[in-house]
XYZ file of C-alpha atoms in Angstrom:
527
model
C 128.617 56.482 51.655
C 126.146 57.822 54.219
C 124.946 61.371 53.946
C 124.390 63.430 57.103
C 120.824 64.578 57.651
C 120.378 68.254 56.858
C 120.274 70.553 59.868
C 116.803 71.649 60.877
C 116.096 75.311 60.096
C 116.489 77.560 63.110
C 114.159 80.427 63.959
C 114.474 83.495 66.115
C 114.338 82.913 69.875
C 111.379 84.855 71.342
C 113.225 85.934 74.502
C 111.334 88.765 76.182
C 108.617 88.932 73.501
C 105.205 89.231 75.158
C 102.891 89.906 72.225
C 101.648 87.322 69.767
C 101.749 89.771 66.840
C 105.473 90.459 67.294
C 106.309 86.820 67.928
C 104.489 85.620 64.812
C 105.566 88.592 62.705
C 109.254 88.011 63.390
C 109.042 84.272 62.638
C 109.992 83.179 66.146
C 109.676 79.745 67.660
C 106.168 79.478 69.112
C 104.813 76.861 71.482
C 101.144 76.794 70.488
C 98.932 77.406 73.526
C 95.970 78.632 71.478
C 94.126 75.316 71.702
C 94.377 75.259 75.495
C 93.295 78.902 75.584
C 90.110 78.008 73.679
C 89.530 75.009 75.945
C 89.612 77.353 78.930
C 87.295 79.898 77.308
C 84.792 77.168 76.510
C 84.830 75.882 80.094
C 83.734 79.073 81.861
C 83.906 82.850 82.139
C 85.906 83.967 85.209
C 89.381 82.601 85.856
C 92.437 83.235 88.007
C 95.881 81.724 87.390
C 98.965 82.048 89.573
C 102.370 81.283 88.068
C 105.947 82.389 88.894
C 107.535 85.360 87.167
C 108.812 85.030 83.594
C 106.577 82.056 82.893
C 104.785 83.389 79.818
C 101.735 84.821 81.577
C 101.806 88.074 79.596
C 101.974 86.218 76.272
C 99.013 84.086 77.356
C 97.014 87.219 78.212
C 97.880 88.658 74.807
C 96.762 85.415 73.131
C 93.338 85.801 74.755
C 93.222 89.398 73.546
C 94.003 88.486 69.927
C 91.421 85.688 69.949
C 88.594 87.870 71.221
C 89.512 90.701 68.857
C 89.307 88.234 65.979
C 92.825 88.645 64.565
C 92.696 85.448 62.544
C 95.889 86.062 60.571
C 97.974 85.593 63.729
C 96.620 82.077 64.212
C 97.216 80.636 60.757
C 98.516 77.112 61.141
C 97.768 77.066 64.879
C 95.190 75.025 66.775
C 92.860 78.003 67.090
C 92.549 78.641 63.355
C 89.903 75.990 62.759
C 88.336 76.019 66.223
C 87.532 79.697 66.806
C 84.462 81.557 65.523
C 86.205 84.450 63.796
C 82.927 86.147 62.901
C 82.320 87.177 66.517
C 84.439 89.851 68.136
C 84.437 91.287 71.628
C 85.801 94.547 73.031
C 88.872 93.764 75.142
C 89.911 95.753 78.212
C 93.470 94.894 79.158
C 94.994 96.119 82.430
C 98.636 95.504 83.308
C 100.797 96.295 86.329
C 103.866 94.558 84.896
C 105.936 97.704 84.294
C 107.712 99.774 86.925
C 107.422 99.851 90.683
C 104.624 101.754 92.424
C 105.386 103.224 95.836
C 102.126 104.798 96.987
C 98.362 104.525 96.663
C 98.403 107.750 94.617
C 100.866 106.207 92.145
C 98.688 103.102 91.938
C 95.572 105.152 91.175
C 97.446 107.076 88.476
C 98.595 103.807 86.904
C 95.014 102.516 86.892
C 93.799 105.761 85.325
C 96.483 105.479 82.654
C 95.388 101.914 81.889
C 91.762 102.961 81.585
C 92.560 105.955 79.346
C 94.555 103.721 77.040
C 91.706 101.205 76.816
C 89.132 103.929 76.144
C 91.284 105.314 73.350
C 91.727 101.868 71.788
C 87.987 101.225 71.897
C 87.015 104.766 70.863
C 84.976 105.322 74.012
C 85.089 108.723 75.768
C 84.900 109.030 79.539
C 81.617 110.715 80.590
C 82.077 114.107 82.223
C 80.117 113.104 85.323
C 82.629 110.437 86.369
C 85.023 111.564 89.091
C 88.520 111.229 87.542
C 89.803 109.928 90.898
C 87.143 107.202 91.145
C 88.922 104.377 89.346
C 86.271 101.789 90.242
C 83.433 103.857 88.752
C 85.576 104.587 85.701
C 86.179 100.863 85.048
C 82.517 100.004 85.630
C 81.447 102.622 83.092
C 84.057 101.472 80.573
C 82.827 97.862 80.747
C 79.194 98.901 80.337
C 79.948 101.324 77.502
C 82.036 98.760 75.675
C 79.154 96.289 75.751
C 76.334 98.661 74.852
C 78.209 100.733 72.284
C 80.130 97.994 70.502
C 77.382 95.407 70.635
C 79.150 92.513 72.397
C 79.933 91.787 76.044
C 83.408 92.861 77.089
C 86.496 90.837 77.969
C 88.663 91.955 80.918
C 92.244 90.723 81.119
C 94.467 91.671 84.070
C 98.197 90.934 83.867
C 100.397 90.899 87.019
C 97.368 91.799 89.101
C 99.361 91.564 92.352
C 102.675 93.226 91.448
C 101.972 96.526 93.278
C 101.533 94.499 96.477
C 104.529 92.207 95.983
C 106.810 95.169 95.240
C 106.026 96.541 98.700
C 106.083 93.467 100.939
C 108.994 94.874 102.934
C 106.719 97.770 103.946
C 103.522 96.106 105.264
C 101.607 99.379 105.672
C 102.254 100.357 102.060
C 101.469 96.832 100.871
C 98.088 97.059 102.611
C 97.420 100.363 100.833
C 98.128 98.692 97.507
C 95.960 95.706 98.369
C 93.037 97.949 99.303
C 93.402 99.991 96.119
C 93.396 96.865 93.958
C 90.466 95.370 95.844
C 88.541 98.567 95.105
C 89.256 98.070 91.387
C 88.554 94.337 91.157
C 85.311 94.640 93.143
C 83.779 96.199 90.015
C 83.855 92.859 88.187
C 81.094 91.290 90.310
C 78.524 93.964 89.509
C 79.560 94.123 85.855
C 78.641 90.499 85.150
C 75.775 91.306 82.674
C 78.298 93.144 80.494
C 81.133 90.605 80.596
C 81.986 87.685 78.320
C 85.283 86.565 79.855
C 87.538 87.609 82.730
C 91.098 86.386 83.274
C 93.455 87.569 86.013
C 96.993 86.362 86.440
C 99.946 87.082 88.691
C 102.518 85.445 90.919
C 100.654 85.133 94.205
C 97.206 84.040 95.275
C 95.712 86.430 97.798
C 92.598 85.300 99.614
C 89.248 86.193 98.073
C 88.326 88.039 101.241
C 91.361 90.284 101.039
C 91.374 91.205 97.355
C 88.512 89.522 95.467
C 85.796 90.214 98.003
C 82.419 89.067 96.692
C 83.796 87.800 93.371
C 82.643 84.256 94.084
C 82.393 83.317 90.408
C 86.176 83.611 89.993
C 87.561 80.098 89.435
C 91.135 79.504 90.579
C 92.792 77.145 88.069
C 96.275 77.344 89.619
C 96.168 73.759 90.936
C 93.834 72.304 88.326
C 95.770 69.460 86.616
C 94.150 70.272 83.272
C 95.930 73.621 83.125
C 99.314 72.696 84.612
C 100.969 73.291 81.217
C 98.971 76.393 80.226
C 102.178 78.378 80.792
C 105.648 76.930 80.314
C 107.221 74.418 77.931
C 106.699 70.663 78.184
C 109.245 67.967 77.348
C 107.402 67.410 74.087
C 107.674 71.112 73.243
C 111.436 71.010 73.760
C 111.830 67.923 71.589
C 109.638 69.175 68.733
C 109.353 72.959 68.559
C 112.938 73.541 69.669
C 114.481 70.497 67.987
C 116.847 72.683 65.874
C 118.414 74.074 69.063
C 119.195 70.743 70.729
C 122.335 69.563 68.859
C 125.401 70.189 70.988
C 123.475 70.274 74.278
C 123.045 67.407 76.748
C 119.297 66.707 76.665
C 119.267 65.125 80.128
C 121.116 68.103 81.590
C 118.493 70.457 80.124
C 115.869 68.421 81.943
C 117.833 68.283 85.201
C 118.581 71.996 85.213
C 115.274 73.515 84.114
C 112.351 71.056 84.061
C 110.173 70.059 87.011
C 107.620 72.797 87.702
C 104.333 71.048 88.373
C 100.807 72.053 89.359
C 99.302 68.542 89.693
C 99.531 67.810 85.964
C 102.160 67.931 83.234
C 105.575 69.179 84.352
C 107.003 72.180 82.523
C 110.171 74.187 81.992
C 110.490 77.886 82.724
C 110.512 79.455 79.206
C 113.015 82.154 80.159
C 115.632 79.582 81.194
C 115.214 77.509 78.044
C 115.441 80.479 75.684
C 118.528 81.859 77.427
C 120.164 78.416 77.320
C 119.559 78.098 73.582
C 121.031 81.556 73.085
C 124.084 81.267 75.361
C 124.640 77.502 74.891
C 125.752 77.034 78.502
C 123.962 76.005 81.692
C 123.411 78.840 84.117
C 120.769 79.938 86.675
C 119.258 82.490 84.283
C 115.802 82.733 85.871
C 117.016 82.839 89.451
C 119.447 85.661 88.755
C 116.723 87.904 87.312
C 115.223 88.346 90.764
C 117.210 87.094 93.749
C 114.624 86.584 96.538
C 116.213 88.758 99.234
C 112.919 89.273 101.058
C 112.147 85.551 101.026
C 115.657 84.556 102.143
C 115.423 86.975 105.063
C 111.987 85.623 105.975
C 113.270 82.035 105.966
C 116.143 83.071 108.227
C 113.891 84.983 110.615
C 111.489 82.028 110.855
C 114.446 79.716 111.491
C 113.531 77.352 108.686
C 115.577 74.146 108.797
C 116.994 74.204 105.267
C 117.222 70.400 104.780
C 113.422 70.373 105.148
C 112.828 72.770 102.248
C 112.770 70.031 99.627
C 110.173 67.938 101.503
C 107.685 70.346 103.082
C 104.144 69.010 103.523
C 101.415 71.626 103.115
C 97.666 71.762 102.614
C 95.973 73.134 99.515
C 94.550 75.994 101.582
C 98.007 77.018 102.785
C 99.491 76.977 99.289
C 96.566 78.742 97.629
C 96.329 81.906 99.677
C 98.295 84.360 101.728
C 97.909 87.962 102.785
C 100.154 90.844 103.710
C 99.795 90.213 107.438
C 99.812 86.375 107.280
C 102.722 85.456 105.039
C 103.633 81.794 105.382
C 107.062 80.853 103.987
C 105.647 77.674 102.432
C 103.087 79.642 100.400
C 105.657 82.205 99.274
C 108.163 79.538 98.249
C 105.528 77.694 96.251
C 103.843 80.651 94.597
C 107.134 82.321 93.693
C 108.405 79.129 92.032
C 111.138 78.071 94.445
C 109.218 74.932 95.392
C 106.731 72.930 93.364
C 104.407 69.979 93.856
C 106.119 66.637 94.260
C 103.402 64.349 95.597
C 99.678 64.686 96.232
C 97.791 62.847 98.947
C 94.053 62.944 99.572
C 92.952 62.750 103.201
C 89.408 63.282 104.544
C 88.251 66.793 103.721
C 91.490 68.071 102.228
C 94.451 67.601 99.921
C 98.034 67.474 101.149
C 101.038 68.251 98.985
C 104.655 67.314 99.484
C 106.731 70.074 97.963
C 110.122 69.745 96.293
C 112.668 71.835 94.442
C 111.616 71.914 90.784
C 115.128 71.478 89.438
C 118.861 71.860 89.913
C 118.857 75.588 89.130
C 116.480 76.463 91.948
C 117.906 74.057 94.544
C 121.488 75.176 94.049
C 120.753 78.887 93.696
C 118.338 79.178 96.613
C 120.708 77.330 98.945
C 123.574 79.498 97.762
C 121.544 82.591 98.694
C 120.597 81.072 102.050
C 124.205 80.188 102.767
C 125.301 83.769 102.135
C 122.623 84.929 104.598
C 123.597 82.308 107.172
C 127.266 83.195 106.887
C 126.798 86.948 106.850
C 129.577 87.189 104.226
C 128.735 86.668 100.533
C 132.340 86.735 99.340
C 133.430 84.101 101.855
C 130.550 81.881 100.768
C 131.752 81.785 97.159
C 135.265 80.715 98.152
C 133.907 78.159 100.597
C 131.740 76.455 97.979
C 134.628 76.302 95.531
C 136.880 74.667 98.145
C 134.171 72.143 99.046
C 133.909 71.026 95.423
C 137.660 70.410 95.206
C 137.643 68.475 98.493
C 134.829 66.211 97.338
C 136.483 65.561 93.965
C 139.683 64.597 95.769
C 137.818 62.405 98.283
C 139.776 64.150 101.060
C 137.768 63.510 104.230
C 140.338 65.140 106.516
C 140.209 68.328 104.454
C 136.412 68.296 104.731
C 136.641 68.554 108.510
C 139.223 71.339 108.293
C 137.079 73.238 105.814
C 133.979 73.292 108.029
C 135.873 73.815 111.279
C 137.672 76.825 109.819
C 134.411 78.117 108.434
C 132.557 78.095 111.762
C 135.622 79.519 113.536
C 135.694 82.436 111.085
C 132.225 83.718 112.023
C 132.580 86.652 114.460
C 131.087 86.095 117.912
C 129.152 89.370 117.581
C 127.345 87.928 114.560
C 126.254 84.926 116.628
C 124.977 87.187 119.421
C 123.135 89.556 117.109
C 121.716 87.095 114.599
C 118.476 85.215 115.335
C 119.516 82.652 112.715
C 122.191 81.117 114.916
C 119.893 80.682 117.881
C 118.121 77.478 116.824
C 119.348 73.901 117.040
C 119.181 73.291 113.297
C 121.492 76.162 112.399
C 124.678 74.122 112.079
C 123.097 71.281 110.121
C 121.323 73.841 107.895
C 124.611 75.536 107.031
C 126.274 72.176 106.452
C 123.467 71.029 104.131
C 123.300 74.277 102.164
C 126.992 74.019 101.309
C 126.353 70.769 99.456
C 122.996 71.841 98.005
C 124.563 75.012 96.584
C 126.734 72.745 94.419
C 123.666 71.012 92.992
C 124.820 67.600 94.233
C 122.690 64.483 94.634
C 121.622 64.841 98.273
C 119.225 62.591 100.199
C 117.929 64.123 103.428
C 116.396 61.828 106.065
C 117.512 58.996 103.825
C 115.396 55.939 104.696
C 116.959 52.558 105.426
C 115.488 49.409 106.966
C 116.970 50.428 110.342
C 116.276 54.142 110.460
C 116.925 57.385 108.634
C 120.314 58.776 107.692
C 120.501 62.516 108.398
C 122.111 63.224 105.024
C 123.654 61.215 102.214
C 125.636 62.897 99.437
C 126.699 61.183 96.216
C 129.693 63.082 94.858
C 133.246 62.622 93.619
C 132.738 58.934 92.875
C 131.975 58.216 96.533
C 129.098 58.008 99.013
C 129.201 60.406 101.963
C 126.971 59.392 104.893
C 126.468 62.067 107.575
C 124.917 61.940 111.019
C 124.614 65.213 112.976
C 124.446 65.669 116.748
C 124.554 68.599 119.177
C 126.707 67.571 122.157
C 124.680 69.593 124.651
C 121.741 67.329 123.756
C 123.466 63.989 123.091
C 126.696 62.666 124.663
C 129.781 63.112 122.516
C 130.814 60.216 120.294
C 127.295 59.046 119.420
C 127.066 60.261 115.803
C 129.422 57.794 114.113
C 128.335 55.040 116.490
C 124.752 55.439 115.259
C 125.842 55.098 111.616
C 127.707 51.882 112.451
C 125.121 50.363 114.788
C 122.265 50.856 112.332
C 124.173 49.706 109.271
C 123.456 52.865 107.315
C 126.175 51.980 104.807
C 124.456 48.762 103.726
C 122.065 50.622 101.453
C 124.943 51.819 99.264
C 127.377 48.889 99.248
C 126.140 47.725 95.861
C 127.322 50.929 94.118
C 130.924 49.781 94.091
C 132.150 53.142 95.431
C 134.014 54.117 98.603
C 131.613 54.943 101.438
C 132.639 57.613 103.944
C 130.826 57.356 107.297
C 131.029 60.741 109.019
C 129.713 61.627 112.460
C 129.570 65.404 112.881
C 129.053 66.870 116.362
C 128.404 70.543 117.039
C 128.621 72.497 120.252
C 126.360 75.460 120.987
C 128.897 76.666 123.564
C 131.967 76.401 121.337
C 129.978 77.443 118.244
C 131.880 74.958 116.170
C 132.419 71.350 115.257
C 133.795 69.516 118.289
C 133.583 66.016 116.853
C 134.254 64.776 113.346
C 134.742 61.010 113.356
C 135.291 59.228 110.062
C 135.361 55.656 108.862
C 135.857 54.841 105.169
C 134.659 51.560 103.741
C 136.717 50.574 100.725
C 135.188 49.162 97.541
């Protein structure tokens, strides 16, 4: 008689824990990044890392802090235990803007002062009386120098969420500029303090240009797109299969990968830790990360810029475009990438530059972002939810006639005043964008500009045990009746005949004048 293998012991899930001492003290699961942290320290002195929110940046910053302060007990059994020189300690100055929302330059300066007071107290260093209490830059410069000279070792400066005061105010450009200038004033100190510094690490969500916020700090190395550090934050497939092995029984391993893996910065792909920990706690698939910060500002920006939504999962951008942006030059591609809604799919080297093809990292982001875009494009969030639910039932039933009725009724339901007043509806790609986002919001297998040996299919959807091939036309630009004819003439169905599934050929024609579907021709090829 066979005996079932004993269940692996489960530990506490470290959801929301951002300090190594608490994580280790409460016997939580821990993905050991201490070896990579030492690798980085040994490779240089000044570093910047951009990663999306809730990606473990604060825990990484705290790991650096505990290493430099020599807290060996926290690293027992970890990679750092035998690699780190525990006899040498350095004063650590840690500055964080992670908490709260700052709404003025005065609030920012008070937050900086609070950070500096806390660091002085921790290091036992008083602020000299001759320093102007409102001069945050001079205060930081003095603190760094005092820490080195008084404590006998060069200081370490760690800045967590360095850009949050700016990002919290992007909807008010004037205020965002105030925040940027205040932070630039603070960070400018680091260049002159070099003789007193051992290690500097700044992290946040976005990468602002050196000119705008790190002026003169030329020694700062941006490791955001360095393949060696792609997995410095986040969980790898190996981490899921080993560290979290006790949590896997009862969950579809491939679905975990499809829902949450895929973030990539030219190296190893990783999972968002927040998603994984919430999944292991709740035991059901859900867009946990996306719902912690719905990107209203970004969705509005995409609408205002008339972004063709089928293109979002295949944007081509240069390294320069992805690496920097500023308050007055916000490119949607850079925001989407830096905020984690798109990630690197392919890399191509061309003379003098690198080009990246971006993609959705995973099902969670693709479905959730398109759902948010659809609500914006419809102007009615409640109607969007019902519409998506109906679409799913239609696809499962394979009811092509109902598909036409669903979309025709949808476009007819949008008030004419909304069309007149909304810039979204004024570009040719509006109708196809709305059509695409319906399917993408369901997380279906969608191929946009689907290549065949005779051309490109506008959109192919694999759903409900069938293949749905779509061609879109605007009748004011192309004579009516051409959409389905193109699918037939170019043999678009041939690519999918080997699947053994029904193939629905659907020519969809929109009219700018009628603001609706005026042609919906269908031909179904049986198995």
